mmCIF file of C-alpha atoms and ligand atoms in Angstrom:
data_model
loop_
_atom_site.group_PDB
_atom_site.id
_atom_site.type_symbol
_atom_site.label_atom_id
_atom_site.label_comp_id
_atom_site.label_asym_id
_atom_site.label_seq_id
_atom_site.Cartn_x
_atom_site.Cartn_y
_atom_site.Cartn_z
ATOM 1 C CA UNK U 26 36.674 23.129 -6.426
ATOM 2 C CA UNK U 27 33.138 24.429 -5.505
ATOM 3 C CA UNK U 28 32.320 23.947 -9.756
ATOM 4 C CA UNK U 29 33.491 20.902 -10.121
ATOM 5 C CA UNK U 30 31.793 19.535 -6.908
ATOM 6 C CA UNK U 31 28.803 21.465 -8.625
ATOM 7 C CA UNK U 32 29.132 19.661 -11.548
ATOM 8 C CA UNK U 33 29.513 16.230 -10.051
ATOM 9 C CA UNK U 34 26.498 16.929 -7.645
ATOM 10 C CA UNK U 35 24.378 18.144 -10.976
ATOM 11 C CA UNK U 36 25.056 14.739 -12.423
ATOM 12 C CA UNK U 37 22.740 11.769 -12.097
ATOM 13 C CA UNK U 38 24.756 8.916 -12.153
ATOM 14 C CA UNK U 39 27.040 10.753 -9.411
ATOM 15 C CA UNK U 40 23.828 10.998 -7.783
ATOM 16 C CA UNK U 41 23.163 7.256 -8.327
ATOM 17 C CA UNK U 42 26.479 6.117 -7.750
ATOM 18 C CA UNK U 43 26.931 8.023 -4.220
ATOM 19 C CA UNK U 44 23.070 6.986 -3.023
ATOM 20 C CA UNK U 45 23.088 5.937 0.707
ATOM 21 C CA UNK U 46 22.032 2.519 0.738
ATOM 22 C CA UNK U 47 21.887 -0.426 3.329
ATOM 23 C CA UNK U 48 21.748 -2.798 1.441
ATOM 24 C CA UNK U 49 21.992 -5.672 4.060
ATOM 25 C CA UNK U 50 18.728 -5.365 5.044
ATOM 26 C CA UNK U 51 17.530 -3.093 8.403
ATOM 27 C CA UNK U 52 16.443 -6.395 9.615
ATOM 28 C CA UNK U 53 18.246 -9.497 8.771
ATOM 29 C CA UNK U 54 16.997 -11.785 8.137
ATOM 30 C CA UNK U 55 13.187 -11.046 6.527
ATOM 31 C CA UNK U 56 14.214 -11.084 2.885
ATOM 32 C CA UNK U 57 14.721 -7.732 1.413
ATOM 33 C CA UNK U 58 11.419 -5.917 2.592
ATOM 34 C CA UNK U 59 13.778 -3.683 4.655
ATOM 35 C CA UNK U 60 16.181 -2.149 2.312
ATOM 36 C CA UNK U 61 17.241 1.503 2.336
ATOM 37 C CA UNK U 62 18.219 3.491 -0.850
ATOM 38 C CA UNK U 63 18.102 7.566 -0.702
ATOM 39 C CA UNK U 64 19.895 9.811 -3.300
ATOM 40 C CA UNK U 65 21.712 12.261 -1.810
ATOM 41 C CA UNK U 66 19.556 14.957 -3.376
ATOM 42 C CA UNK U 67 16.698 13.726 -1.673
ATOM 43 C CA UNK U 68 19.002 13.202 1.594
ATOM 44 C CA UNK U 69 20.169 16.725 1.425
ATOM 45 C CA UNK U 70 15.498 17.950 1.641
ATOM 46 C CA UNK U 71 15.655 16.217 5.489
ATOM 47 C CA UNK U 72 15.401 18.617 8.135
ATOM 48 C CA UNK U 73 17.151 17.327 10.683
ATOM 49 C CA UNK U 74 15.701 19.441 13.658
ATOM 50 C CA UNK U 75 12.069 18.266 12.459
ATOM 51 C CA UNK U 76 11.354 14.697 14.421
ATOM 52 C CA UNK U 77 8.221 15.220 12.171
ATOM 53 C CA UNK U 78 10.294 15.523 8.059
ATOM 54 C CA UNK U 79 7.862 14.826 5.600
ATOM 55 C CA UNK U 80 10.494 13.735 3.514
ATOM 56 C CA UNK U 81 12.522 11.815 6.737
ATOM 57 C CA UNK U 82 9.233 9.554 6.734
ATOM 58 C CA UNK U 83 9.402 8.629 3.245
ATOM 59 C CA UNK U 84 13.098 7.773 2.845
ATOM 60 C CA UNK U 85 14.103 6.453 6.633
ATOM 61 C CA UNK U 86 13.234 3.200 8.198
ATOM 62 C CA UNK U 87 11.428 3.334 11.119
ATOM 63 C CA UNK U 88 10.795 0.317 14.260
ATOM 64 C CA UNK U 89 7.171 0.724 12.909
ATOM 65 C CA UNK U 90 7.617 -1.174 9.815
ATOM 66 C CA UNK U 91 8.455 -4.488 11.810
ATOM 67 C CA UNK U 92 4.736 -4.648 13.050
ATOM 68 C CA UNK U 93 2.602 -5.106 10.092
ATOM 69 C CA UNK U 94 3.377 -8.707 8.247
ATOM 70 C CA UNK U 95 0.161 -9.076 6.926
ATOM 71 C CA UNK U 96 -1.091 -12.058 9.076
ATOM 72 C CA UNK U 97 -4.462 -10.139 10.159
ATOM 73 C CA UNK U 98 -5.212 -9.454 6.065
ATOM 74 C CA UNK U 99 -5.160 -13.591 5.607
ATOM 75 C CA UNK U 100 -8.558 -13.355 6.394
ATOM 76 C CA UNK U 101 -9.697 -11.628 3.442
ATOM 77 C CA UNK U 102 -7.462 -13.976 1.406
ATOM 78 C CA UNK U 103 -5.109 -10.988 0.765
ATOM 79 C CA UNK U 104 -1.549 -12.210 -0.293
ATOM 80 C CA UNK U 105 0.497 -9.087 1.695
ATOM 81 C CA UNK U 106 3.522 -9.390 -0.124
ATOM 82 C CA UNK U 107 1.591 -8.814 -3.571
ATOM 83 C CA UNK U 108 -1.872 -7.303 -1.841
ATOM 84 C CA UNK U 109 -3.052 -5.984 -5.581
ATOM 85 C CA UNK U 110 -3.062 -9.466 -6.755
ATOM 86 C CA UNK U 111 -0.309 -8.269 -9.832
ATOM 87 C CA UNK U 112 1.497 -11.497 -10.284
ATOM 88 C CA UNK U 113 -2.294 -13.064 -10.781
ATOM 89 C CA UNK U 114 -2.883 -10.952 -13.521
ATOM 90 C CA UNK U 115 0.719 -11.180 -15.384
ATOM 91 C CA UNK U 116 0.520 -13.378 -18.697
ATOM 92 C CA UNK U 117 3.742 -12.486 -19.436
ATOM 93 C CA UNK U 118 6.678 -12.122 -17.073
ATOM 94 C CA UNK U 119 7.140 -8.241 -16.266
ATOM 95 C CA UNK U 120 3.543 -7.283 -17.246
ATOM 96 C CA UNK U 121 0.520 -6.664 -15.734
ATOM 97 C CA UNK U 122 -2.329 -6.793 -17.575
ATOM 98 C CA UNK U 123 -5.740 -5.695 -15.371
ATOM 99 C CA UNK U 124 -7.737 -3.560 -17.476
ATOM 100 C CA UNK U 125 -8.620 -4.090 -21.296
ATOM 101 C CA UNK U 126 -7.312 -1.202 -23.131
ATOM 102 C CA UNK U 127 -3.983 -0.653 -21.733
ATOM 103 C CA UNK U 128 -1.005 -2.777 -19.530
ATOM 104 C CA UNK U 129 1.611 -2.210 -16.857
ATOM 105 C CA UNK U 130 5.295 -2.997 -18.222
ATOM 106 C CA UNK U 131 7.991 -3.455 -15.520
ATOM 107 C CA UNK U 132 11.428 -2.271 -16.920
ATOM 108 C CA UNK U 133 13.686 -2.371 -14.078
ATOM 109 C CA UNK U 134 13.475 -3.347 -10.362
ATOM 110 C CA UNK U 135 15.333 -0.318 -9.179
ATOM 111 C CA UNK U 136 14.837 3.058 -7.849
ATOM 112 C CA UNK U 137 16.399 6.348 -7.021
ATOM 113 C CA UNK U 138 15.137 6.071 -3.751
ATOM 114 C CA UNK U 139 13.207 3.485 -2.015
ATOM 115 C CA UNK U 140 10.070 4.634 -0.629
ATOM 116 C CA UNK U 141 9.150 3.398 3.107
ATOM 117 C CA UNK U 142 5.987 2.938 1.609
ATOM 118 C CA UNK U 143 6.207 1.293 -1.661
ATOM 119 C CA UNK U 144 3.913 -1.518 -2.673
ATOM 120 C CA UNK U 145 5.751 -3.139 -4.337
ATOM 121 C CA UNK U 146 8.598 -3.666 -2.323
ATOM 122 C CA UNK U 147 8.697 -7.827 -3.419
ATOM 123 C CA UNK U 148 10.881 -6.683 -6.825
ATOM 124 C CA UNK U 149 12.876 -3.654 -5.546
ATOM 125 C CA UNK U 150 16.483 -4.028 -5.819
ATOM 126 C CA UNK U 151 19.269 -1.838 -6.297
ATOM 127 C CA UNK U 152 20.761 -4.507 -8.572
ATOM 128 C CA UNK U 153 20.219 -3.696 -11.973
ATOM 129 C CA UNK U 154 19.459 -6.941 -12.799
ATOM 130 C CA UNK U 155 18.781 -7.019 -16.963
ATOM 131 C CA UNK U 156 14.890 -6.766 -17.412
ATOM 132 C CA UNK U 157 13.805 -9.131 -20.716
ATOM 133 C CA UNK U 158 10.941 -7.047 -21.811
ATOM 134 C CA UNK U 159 10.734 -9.377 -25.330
ATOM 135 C CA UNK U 160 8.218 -11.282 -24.240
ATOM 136 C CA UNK U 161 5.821 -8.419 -22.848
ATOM 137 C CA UNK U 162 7.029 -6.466 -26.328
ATOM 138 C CA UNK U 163 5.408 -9.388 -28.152
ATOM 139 C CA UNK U 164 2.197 -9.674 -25.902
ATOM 140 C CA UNK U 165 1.171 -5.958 -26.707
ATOM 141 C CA UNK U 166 1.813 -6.586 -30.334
ATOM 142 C CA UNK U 167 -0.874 -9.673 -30.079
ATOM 143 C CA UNK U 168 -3.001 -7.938 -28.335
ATOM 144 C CA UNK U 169 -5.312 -5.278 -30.502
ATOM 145 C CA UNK U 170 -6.998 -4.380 -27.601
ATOM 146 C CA UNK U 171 -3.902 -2.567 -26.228
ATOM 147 C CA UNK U 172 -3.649 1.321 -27.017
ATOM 148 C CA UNK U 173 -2.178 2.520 -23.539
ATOM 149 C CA UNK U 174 1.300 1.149 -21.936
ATOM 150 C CA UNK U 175 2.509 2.058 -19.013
ATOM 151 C CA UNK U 176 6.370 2.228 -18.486
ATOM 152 C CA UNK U 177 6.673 1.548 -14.839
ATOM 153 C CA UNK U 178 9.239 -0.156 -12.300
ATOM 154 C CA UNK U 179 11.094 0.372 -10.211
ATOM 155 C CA UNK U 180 11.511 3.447 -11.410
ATOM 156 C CA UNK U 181 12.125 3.482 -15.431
ATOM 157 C CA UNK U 182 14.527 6.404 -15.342
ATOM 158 C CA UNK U 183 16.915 4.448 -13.361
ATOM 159 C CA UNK U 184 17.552 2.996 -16.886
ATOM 160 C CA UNK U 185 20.368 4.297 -19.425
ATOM 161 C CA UNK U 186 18.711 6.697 -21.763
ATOM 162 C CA UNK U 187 19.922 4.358 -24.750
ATOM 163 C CA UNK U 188 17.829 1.422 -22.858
ATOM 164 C CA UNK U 189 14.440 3.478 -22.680
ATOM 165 C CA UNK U 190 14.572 4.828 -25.814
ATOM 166 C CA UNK U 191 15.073 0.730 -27.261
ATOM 167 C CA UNK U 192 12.027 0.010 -25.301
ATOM 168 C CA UNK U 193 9.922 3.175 -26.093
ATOM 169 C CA UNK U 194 11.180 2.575 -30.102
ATOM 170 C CA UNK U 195 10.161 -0.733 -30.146
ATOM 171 C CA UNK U 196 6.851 0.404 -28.735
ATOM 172 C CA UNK U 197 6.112 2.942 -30.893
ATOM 173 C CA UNK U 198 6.642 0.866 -33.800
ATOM 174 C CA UNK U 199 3.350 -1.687 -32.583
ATOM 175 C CA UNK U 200 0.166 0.457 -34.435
ATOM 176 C CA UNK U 201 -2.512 0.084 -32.280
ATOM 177 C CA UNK U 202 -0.301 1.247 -29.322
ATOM 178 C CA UNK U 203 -1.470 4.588 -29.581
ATOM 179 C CA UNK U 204 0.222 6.346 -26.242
ATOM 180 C CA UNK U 205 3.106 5.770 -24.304
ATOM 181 C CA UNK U 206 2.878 6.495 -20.073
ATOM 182 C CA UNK U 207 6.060 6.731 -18.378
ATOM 183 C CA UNK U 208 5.685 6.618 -13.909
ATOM 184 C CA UNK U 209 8.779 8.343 -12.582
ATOM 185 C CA UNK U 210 9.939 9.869 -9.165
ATOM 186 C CA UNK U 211 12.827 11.332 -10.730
ATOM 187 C CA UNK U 212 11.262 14.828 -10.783
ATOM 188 C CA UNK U 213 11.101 14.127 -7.070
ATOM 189 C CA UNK U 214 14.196 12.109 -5.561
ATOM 190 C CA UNK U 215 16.973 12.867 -8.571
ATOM 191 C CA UNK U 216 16.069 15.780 -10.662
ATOM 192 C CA UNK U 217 19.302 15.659 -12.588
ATOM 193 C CA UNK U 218 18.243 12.636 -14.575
ATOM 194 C CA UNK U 219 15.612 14.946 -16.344
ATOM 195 C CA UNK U 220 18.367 16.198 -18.843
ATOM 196 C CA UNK U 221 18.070 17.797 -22.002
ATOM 197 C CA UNK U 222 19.099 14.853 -24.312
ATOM 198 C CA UNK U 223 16.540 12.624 -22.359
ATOM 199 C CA UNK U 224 13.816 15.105 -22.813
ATOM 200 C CA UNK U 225 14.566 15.151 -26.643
ATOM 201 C CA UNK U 226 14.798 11.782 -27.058
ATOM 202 C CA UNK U 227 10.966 11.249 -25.045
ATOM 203 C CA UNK U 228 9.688 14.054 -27.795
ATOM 204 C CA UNK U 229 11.020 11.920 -30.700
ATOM 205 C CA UNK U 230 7.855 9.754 -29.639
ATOM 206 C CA UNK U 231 5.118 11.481 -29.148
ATOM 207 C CA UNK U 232 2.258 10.902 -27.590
ATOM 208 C CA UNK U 233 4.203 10.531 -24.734
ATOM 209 C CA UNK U 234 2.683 10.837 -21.024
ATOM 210 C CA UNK U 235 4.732 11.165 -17.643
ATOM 211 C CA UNK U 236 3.392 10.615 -14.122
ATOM 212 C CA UNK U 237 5.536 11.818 -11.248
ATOM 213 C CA UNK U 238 5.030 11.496 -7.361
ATOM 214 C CA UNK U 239 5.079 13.983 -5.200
ATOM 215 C CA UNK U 240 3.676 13.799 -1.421
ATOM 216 C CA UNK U 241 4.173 16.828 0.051
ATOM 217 C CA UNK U 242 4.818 21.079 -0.801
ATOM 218 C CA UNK U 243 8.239 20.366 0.658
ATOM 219 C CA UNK U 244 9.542 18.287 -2.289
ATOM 220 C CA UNK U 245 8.495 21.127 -4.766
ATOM 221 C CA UNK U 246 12.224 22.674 -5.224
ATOM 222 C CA UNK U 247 13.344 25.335 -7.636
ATOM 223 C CA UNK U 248 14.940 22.633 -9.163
ATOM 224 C CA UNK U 249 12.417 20.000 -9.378
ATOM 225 C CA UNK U 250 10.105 23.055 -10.427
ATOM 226 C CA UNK U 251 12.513 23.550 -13.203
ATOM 227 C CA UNK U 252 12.380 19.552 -14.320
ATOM 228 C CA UNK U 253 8.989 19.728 -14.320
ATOM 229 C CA UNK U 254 8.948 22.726 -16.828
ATOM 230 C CA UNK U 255 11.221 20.955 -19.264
ATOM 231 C CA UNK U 256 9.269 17.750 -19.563
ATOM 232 C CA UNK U 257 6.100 20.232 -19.872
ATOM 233 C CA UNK U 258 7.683 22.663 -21.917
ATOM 234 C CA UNK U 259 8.667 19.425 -24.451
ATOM 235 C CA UNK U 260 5.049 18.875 -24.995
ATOM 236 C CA UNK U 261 4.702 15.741 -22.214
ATOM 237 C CA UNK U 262 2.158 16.289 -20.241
ATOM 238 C CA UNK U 263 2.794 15.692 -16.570
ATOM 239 C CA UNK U 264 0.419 14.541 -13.849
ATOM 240 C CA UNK U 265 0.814 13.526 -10.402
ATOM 241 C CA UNK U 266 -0.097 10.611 -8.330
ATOM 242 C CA UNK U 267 0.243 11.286 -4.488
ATOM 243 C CA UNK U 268 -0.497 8.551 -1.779
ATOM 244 C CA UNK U 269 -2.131 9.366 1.308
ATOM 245 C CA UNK U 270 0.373 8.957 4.094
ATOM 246 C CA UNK U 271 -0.155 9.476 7.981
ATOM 247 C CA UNK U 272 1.711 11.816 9.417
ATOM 248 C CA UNK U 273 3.120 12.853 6.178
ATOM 249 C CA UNK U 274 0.156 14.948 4.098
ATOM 250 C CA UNK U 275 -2.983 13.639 5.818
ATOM 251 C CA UNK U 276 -3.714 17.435 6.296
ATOM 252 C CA UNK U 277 -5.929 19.720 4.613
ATOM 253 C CA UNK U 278 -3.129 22.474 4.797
ATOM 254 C CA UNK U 279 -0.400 20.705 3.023
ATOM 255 C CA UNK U 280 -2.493 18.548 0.782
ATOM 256 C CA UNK U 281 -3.693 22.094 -0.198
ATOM 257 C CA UNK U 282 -0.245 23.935 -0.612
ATOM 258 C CA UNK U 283 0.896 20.563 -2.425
ATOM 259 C CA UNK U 284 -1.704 20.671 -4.993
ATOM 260 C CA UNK U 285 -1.567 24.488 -5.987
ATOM 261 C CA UNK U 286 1.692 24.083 -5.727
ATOM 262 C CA UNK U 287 1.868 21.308 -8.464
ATOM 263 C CA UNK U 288 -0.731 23.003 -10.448
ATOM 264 C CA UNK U 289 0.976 26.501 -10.476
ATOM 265 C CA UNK U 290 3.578 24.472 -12.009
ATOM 266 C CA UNK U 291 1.268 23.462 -14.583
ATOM 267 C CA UNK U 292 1.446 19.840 -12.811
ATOM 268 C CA UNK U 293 -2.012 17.977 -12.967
ATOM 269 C CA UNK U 294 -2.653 16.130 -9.471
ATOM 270 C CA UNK U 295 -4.271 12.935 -11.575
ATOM 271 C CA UNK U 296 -5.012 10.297 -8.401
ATOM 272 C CA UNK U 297 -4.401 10.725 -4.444
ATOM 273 C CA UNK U 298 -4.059 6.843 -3.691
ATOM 274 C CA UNK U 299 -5.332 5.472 -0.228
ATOM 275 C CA UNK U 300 -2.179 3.863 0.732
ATOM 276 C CA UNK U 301 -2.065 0.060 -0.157
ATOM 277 C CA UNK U 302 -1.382 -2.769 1.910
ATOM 278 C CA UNK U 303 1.903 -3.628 2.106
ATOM 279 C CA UNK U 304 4.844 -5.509 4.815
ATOM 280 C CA UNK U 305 5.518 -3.122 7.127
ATOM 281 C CA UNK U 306 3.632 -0.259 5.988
ATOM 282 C CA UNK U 307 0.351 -0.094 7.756
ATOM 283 C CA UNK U 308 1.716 3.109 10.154
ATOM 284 C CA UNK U 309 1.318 5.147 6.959
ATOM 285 C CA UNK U 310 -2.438 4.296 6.621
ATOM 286 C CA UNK U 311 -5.167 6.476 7.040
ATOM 287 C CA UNK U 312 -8.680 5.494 7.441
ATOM 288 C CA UNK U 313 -10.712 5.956 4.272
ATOM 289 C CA UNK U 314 -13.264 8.375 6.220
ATOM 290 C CA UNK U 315 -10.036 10.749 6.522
ATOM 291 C CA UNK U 316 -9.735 10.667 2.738
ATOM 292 C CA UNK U 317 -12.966 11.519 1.897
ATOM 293 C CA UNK U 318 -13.279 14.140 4.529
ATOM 294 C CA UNK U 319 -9.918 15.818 2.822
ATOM 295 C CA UNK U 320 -11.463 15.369 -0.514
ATOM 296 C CA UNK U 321 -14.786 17.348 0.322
ATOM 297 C CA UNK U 322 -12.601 19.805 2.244
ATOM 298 C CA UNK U 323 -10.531 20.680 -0.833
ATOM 299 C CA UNK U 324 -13.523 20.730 -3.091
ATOM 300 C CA UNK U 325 -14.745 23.984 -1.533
ATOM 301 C CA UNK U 326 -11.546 26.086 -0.821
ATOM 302 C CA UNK U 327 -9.096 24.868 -4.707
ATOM 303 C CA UNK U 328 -9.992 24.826 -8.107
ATOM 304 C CA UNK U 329 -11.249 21.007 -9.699
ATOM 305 C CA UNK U 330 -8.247 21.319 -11.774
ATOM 306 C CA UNK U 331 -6.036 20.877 -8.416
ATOM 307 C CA UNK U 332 -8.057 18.341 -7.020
ATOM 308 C CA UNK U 333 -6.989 14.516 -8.075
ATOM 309 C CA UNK U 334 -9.147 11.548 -8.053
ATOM 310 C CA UNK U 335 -9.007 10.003 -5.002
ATOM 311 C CA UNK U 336 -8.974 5.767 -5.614
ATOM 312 C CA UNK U 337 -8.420 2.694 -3.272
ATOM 313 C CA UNK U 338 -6.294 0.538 -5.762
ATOM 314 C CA UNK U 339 -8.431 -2.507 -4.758
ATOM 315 C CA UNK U 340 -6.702 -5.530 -3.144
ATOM 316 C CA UNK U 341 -6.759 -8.951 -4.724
ATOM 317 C CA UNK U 342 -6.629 -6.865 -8.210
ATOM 318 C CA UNK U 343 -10.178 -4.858 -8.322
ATOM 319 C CA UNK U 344 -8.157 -2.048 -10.104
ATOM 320 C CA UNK U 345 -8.881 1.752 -9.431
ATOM 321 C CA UNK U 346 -12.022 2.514 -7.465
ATOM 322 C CA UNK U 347 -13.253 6.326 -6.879
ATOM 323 C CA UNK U 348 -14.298 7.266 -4.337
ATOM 324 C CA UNK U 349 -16.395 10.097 -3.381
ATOM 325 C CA UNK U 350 -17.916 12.306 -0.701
ATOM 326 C CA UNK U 351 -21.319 11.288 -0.858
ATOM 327 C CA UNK U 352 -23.320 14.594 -2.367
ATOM 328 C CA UNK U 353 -26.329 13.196 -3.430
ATOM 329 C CA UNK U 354 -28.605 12.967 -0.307
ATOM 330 C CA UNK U 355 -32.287 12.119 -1.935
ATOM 331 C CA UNK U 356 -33.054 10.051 -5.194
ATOM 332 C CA UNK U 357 -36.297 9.776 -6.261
ATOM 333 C CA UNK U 358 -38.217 9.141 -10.042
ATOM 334 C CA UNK U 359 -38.384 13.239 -10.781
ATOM 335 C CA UNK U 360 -35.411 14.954 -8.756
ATOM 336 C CA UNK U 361 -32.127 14.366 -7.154
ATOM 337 C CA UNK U 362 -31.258 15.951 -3.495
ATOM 338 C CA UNK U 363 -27.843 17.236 -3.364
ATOM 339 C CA UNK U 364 -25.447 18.623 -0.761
ATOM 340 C CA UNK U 365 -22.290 21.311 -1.759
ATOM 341 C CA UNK U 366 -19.425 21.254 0.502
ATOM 342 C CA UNK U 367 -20.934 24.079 2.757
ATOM 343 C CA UNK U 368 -23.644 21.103 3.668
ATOM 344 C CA UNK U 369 -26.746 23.692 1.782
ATOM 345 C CA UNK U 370 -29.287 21.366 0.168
ATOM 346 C CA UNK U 371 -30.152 21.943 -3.838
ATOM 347 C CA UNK U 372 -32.365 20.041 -6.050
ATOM 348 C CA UNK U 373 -32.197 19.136 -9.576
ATOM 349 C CA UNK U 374 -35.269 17.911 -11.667
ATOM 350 C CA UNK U 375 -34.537 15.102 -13.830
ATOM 351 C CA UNK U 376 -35.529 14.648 -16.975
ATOM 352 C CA UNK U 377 -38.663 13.194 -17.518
ATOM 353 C CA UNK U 378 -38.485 10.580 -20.868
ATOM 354 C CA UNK U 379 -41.726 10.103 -21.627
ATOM 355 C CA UNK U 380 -45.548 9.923 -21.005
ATOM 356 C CA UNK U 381 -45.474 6.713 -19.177
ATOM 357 C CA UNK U 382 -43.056 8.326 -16.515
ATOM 358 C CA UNK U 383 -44.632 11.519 -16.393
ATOM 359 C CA UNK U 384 -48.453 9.940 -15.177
ATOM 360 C CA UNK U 385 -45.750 7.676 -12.873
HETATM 361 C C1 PLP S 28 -2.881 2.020 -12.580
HETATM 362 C C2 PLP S 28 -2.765 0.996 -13.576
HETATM 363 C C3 PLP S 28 -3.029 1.276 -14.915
HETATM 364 C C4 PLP S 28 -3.415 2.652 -15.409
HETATM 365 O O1 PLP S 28 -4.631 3.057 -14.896
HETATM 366 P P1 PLP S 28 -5.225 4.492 -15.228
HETATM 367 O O2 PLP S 28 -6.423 4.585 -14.360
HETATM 368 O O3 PLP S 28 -5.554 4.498 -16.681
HETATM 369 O O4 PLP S 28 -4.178 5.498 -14.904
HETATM 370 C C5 PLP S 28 -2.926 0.242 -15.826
HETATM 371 N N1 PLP S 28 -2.601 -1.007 -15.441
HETATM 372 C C6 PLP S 28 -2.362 -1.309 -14.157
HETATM 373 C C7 PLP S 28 -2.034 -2.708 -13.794
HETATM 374 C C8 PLP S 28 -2.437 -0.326 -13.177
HETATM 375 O O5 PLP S 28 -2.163 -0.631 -11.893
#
């Protein structure tokens, strides 16, 4: 009995099938901004004598979302339900195209768990309504300029194996694409979906990229430990894009363990996102100055290669922005000032170009 319950708990669309959801809305009546989806996997990480769970805050509605409806962002002409402007910048239907050289497909409107904090909570679903990514497919094979797409969601994994692998084929197949991103939480929330035959079938298309999510040490298993071996072990290389989150890894400690953790695992923390602006989210946000302050913080005590970029996705559709501990402190014609993360001062000459410059 225990193997077969092993076996059915090891299986992913078990997994999917037995998710607890509520579906109904924790609200009625305010659309579906409200919906609950956790796999049981994920369920199982809560700690139910910690009123604090890392993991309890990402997957559990809380009263807190019901204040923020985006009225006070109006102001700045900020649409909440859509604050990065991606519908704006969608030629197609299920693609967002913001930056020259590569595009954002949307396969699928579901996930394996919905994230209290997700931005973009105006297409999630637990449907699986059919996605009609023809359109998008022909837009990248117009458009020269395109060598980077970006398989995204909902969460693309959600998908049958036989579905990705028509998209990623069809993909491959357009010349000037020349890599292929995939963003997934799977390595996080539902493990078991990173099987063998979809690992070979991802490898059949190489250059392939994946991007995972992790927020916190806690969500580092042995098994999602193991997942994240097999995708790196089939020659994808894996990064990581955390969010910022109050109250969930707005610490110097975990952010710390989290990204040692990830790189230990040969994980590359790529981008820690200031959380966007979102219905009912704003009890997850951080002010920037806390960002920054982490940033310089883990710039003296980790290696750069466990250190991500930290970016403000811009609202309105700016895109990525950096940003950075100020270290330069003095600018002048022949030298720059700067400051380490101790706070000691060091100056470095610049290079003087010619003649003119050098009588000033
Ligand atoms: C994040 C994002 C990308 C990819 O950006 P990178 O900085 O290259 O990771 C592409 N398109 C859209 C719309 C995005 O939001």
């Amino acid at each position: 009995m225990k193997v077969l319950e092993n076996i059915k708990w090891n299986d992913w669309h078990w997994q999917s099938s037995n998710s607890y959801i509520d579906g109904n809305s924790y609200v009625h009546g305010i659309d579906n901004y409200f919906k609950m989806k956790i796999s049981p996997y994920y369920y199982n990480l809560i700690d139910s004598n910690d009123v604090n769970c890392p993991i309890k805050k990402q997957a559990i509605p809380s009263d807190h979302e019901l204040k923020c409806m985006g009225n006070e962002y109006k102001k700045y002409g900020i649409d909440i339900h859509d604050s990065l402007a991606e519908e704006n910048l969608s030629p197609v239907a299920n693609l967002v195209h913001r930056y020259p050289d590569r595009v954002l497909m949307i396969v699928t409107n579901n996930c394996f768990t919905f994230c209290r904090f997700c931005t973009r909570k105006r297409i999630m679903s637990e449907q699986d309504t059919n996605f009609n990514v023809n359109n998008a497919l022909d837009y990248i094979s117009a458009n020269k300029n395109i060598r980077d797409v970006l398989i995204s969601g909902g969460d693309p994994l959600t998908l049958e194996d036989e579905q990705l692998e028509e998209i990623i084929c069809k993909l491959r197949k357009i010349q000037h694409v020349k890599i292929i991103r995939i963003g997934t939480r799977a390595p996080v929330v539902m493990p078991m979906r990173i099987t063998n035959k979809l690992v070979n079938i991802l490898k059949k298309y190489h250059p392939i990229w994946i991007n995972t999510h992790f927020n916190h040490p806690k969500e580092i298993t042995e098994e999602s430990a193991k997942v994240c071996r097999k995708i790196i072990d089939a020659g994808i290389p894996l990064g990581n894009q955390s969010v910022l989150l109050r109250g969930v890894n707005d610490n110097i400690d975990i952010l710390k363990e989290l990204f040692l953790k990830l790189a230990e695992n040969r994980v590359r923390p790529y981008y820690l996102y200031q959380c966007d602006l979102g219905s009912g989210i704003d009890h997850f946000r951080t002010k920037v100055k806390s960002g920054i302050d982490l940033i310089r913080g883990l710039r003296q005590h980790i290696s750069g290669l466990a250190i991500p970029t930290y970016v403000i996705d811009a609202p309105n559709g700016g895109g990525k922005i950096a940003v950075n501990p100020d270290y330069i402190i003095d600018k002048t014609r022949e030298k720059i000032v700067l400051q380490n993360s101790k706070g000691n001062l060091y100056v470095y000459p610049e290079i003087i170009e010619n003649e003119k410059e050098k009588s000033g």
